mmCIF file of N, CA and C in Angstrom:
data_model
loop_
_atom_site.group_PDB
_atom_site.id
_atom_site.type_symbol
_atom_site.label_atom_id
_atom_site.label_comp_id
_atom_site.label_asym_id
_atom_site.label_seq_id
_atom_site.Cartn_x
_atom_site.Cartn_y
_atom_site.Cartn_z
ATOM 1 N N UNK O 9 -2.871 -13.897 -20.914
ATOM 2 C CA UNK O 9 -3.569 -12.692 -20.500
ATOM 3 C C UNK O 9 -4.729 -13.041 -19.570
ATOM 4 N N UNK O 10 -5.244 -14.114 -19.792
ATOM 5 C CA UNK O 10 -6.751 -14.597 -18.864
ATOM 6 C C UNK O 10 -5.930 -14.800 -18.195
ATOM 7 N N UNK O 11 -4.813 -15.432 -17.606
ATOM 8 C CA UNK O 11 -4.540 -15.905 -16.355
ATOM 9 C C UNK O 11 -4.078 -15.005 -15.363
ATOM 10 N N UNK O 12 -3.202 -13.961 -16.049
ATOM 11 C CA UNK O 12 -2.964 -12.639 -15.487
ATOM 12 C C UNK O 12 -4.558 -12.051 -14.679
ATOM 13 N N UNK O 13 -5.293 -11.883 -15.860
ATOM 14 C CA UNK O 13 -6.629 -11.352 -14.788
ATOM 15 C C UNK O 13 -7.292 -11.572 -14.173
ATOM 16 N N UNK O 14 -7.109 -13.270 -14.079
ATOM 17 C CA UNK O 14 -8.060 -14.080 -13.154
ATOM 18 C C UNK O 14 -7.252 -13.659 -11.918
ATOM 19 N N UNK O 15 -5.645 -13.863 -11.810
ATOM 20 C CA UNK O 15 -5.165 -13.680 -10.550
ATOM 21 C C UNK O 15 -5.203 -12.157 -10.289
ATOM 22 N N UNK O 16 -5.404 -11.360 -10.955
ATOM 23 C CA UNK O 16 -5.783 -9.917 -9.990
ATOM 24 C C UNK O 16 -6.878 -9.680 -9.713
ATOM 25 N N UNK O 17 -8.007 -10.361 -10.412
ATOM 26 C CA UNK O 17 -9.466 -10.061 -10.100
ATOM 27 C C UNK O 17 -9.526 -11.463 -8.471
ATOM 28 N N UNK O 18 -8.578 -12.236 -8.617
ATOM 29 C CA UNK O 18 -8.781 -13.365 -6.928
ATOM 30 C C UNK O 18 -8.093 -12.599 -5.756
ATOM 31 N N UNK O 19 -7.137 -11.713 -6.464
ATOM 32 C CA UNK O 19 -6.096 -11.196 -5.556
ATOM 33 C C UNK O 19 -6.630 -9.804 -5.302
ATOM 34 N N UNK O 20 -7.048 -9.169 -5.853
ATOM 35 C CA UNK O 20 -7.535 -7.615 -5.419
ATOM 36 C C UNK O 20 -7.591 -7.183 -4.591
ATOM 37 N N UNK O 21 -8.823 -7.821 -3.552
ATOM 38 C CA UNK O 21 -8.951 -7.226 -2.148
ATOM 39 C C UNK O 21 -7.455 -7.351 -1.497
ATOM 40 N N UNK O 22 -6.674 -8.408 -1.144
ATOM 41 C CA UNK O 22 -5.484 -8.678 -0.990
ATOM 42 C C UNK O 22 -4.234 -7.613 -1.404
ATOM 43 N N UNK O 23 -4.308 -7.815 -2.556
ATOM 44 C CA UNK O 23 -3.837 -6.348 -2.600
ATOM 45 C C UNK O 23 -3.789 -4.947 -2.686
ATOM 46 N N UNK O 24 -5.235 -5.049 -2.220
ATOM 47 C CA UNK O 24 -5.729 -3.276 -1.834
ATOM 48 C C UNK O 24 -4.979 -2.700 -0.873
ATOM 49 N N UNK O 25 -5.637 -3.841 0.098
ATOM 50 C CA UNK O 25 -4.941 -3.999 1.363
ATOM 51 C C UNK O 25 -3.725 -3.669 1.723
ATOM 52 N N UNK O 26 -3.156 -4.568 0.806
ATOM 53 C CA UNK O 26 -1.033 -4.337 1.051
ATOM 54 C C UNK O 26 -0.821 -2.878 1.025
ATOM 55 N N UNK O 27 -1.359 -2.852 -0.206
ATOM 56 C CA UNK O 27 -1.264 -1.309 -0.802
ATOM 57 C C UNK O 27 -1.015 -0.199 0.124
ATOM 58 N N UNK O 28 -2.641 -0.260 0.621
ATOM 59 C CA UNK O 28 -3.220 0.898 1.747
ATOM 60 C C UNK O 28 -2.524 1.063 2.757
ATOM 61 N N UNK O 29 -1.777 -0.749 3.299
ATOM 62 C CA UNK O 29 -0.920 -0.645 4.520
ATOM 63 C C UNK O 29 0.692 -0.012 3.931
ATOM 64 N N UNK O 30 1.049 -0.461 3.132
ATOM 65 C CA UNK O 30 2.230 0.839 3.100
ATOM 66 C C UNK O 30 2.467 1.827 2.789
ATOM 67 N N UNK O 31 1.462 2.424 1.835
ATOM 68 C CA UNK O 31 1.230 3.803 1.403
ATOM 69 C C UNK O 31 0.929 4.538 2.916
ATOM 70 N N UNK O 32 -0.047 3.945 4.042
ATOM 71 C CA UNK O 32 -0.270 4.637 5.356
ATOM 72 C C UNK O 32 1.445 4.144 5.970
ATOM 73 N N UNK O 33 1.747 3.473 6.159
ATOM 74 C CA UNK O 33 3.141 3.041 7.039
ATOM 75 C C UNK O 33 4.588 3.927 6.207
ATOM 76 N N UNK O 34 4.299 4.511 4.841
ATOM 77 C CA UNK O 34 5.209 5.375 4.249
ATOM 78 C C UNK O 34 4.694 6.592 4.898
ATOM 79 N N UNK O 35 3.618 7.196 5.070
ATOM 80 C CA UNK O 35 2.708 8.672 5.387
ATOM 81 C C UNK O 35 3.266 8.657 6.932
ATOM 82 N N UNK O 36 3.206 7.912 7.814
ATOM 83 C CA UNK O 36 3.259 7.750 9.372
ATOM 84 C C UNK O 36 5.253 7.746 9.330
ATOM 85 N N UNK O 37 5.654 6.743 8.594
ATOM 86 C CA UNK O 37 7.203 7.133 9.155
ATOM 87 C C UNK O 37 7.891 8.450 8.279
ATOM 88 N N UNK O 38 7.109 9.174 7.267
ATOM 89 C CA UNK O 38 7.399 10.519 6.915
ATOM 90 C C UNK O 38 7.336 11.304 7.789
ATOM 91 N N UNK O 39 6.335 11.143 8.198
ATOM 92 C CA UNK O 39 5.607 12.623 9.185
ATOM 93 C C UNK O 39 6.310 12.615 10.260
ATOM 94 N N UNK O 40 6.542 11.294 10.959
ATOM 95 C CA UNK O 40 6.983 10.902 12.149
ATOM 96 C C UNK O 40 8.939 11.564 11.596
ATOM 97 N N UNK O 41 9.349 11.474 10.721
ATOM 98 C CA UNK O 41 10.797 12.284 11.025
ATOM 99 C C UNK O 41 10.582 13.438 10.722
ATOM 100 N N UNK O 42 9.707 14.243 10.350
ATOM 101 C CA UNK O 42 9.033 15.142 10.257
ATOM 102 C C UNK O 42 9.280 16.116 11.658
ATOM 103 N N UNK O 43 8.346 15.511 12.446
ATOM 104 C CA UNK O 43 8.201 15.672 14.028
ATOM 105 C C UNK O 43 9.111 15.368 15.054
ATOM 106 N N UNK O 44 9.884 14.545 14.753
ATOM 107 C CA UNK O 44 11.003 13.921 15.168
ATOM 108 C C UNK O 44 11.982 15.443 15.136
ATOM 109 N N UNK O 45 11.933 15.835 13.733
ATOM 110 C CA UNK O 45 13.297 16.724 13.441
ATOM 111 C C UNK O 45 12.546 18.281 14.070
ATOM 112 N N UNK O 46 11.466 18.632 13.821
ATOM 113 C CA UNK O 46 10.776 19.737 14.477
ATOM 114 C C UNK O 46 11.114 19.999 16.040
ATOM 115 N N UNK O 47 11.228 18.783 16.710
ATOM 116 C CA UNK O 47 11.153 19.072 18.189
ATOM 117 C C UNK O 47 12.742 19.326 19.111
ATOM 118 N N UNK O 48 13.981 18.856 17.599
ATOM 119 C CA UNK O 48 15.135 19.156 17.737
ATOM 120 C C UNK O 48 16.033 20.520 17.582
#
C-alpha cells in the first residue's frame, strides 16, 4: 500500500496532465464530428 502511494503522490502532476490532455483531445474530436456533421 506505501508503495502504491508513494508512486501516485511522485506521479501526480504527470498524471494530471495525461488526464487533462485526453479528456480535452476526447472534448475537441467530439465536437469536431459534431461540426463536421452540422455543415453536411
Amino acid at each position: 500500500m506505501r508503495h502504491i502511494r508513494n508512486f501516485l503522490y511522485n506521479n501526480s502532476d504527470i498524471l494530471t496532465a495525461l488526464a487533462i490532455l485526453i479528456a480535452a483531445g476526447l472534448l475537441i474530436a467530439w465536437r469536431m464530428q459534431v461540426l463536421m456533421g452540422y455543415t453536411g
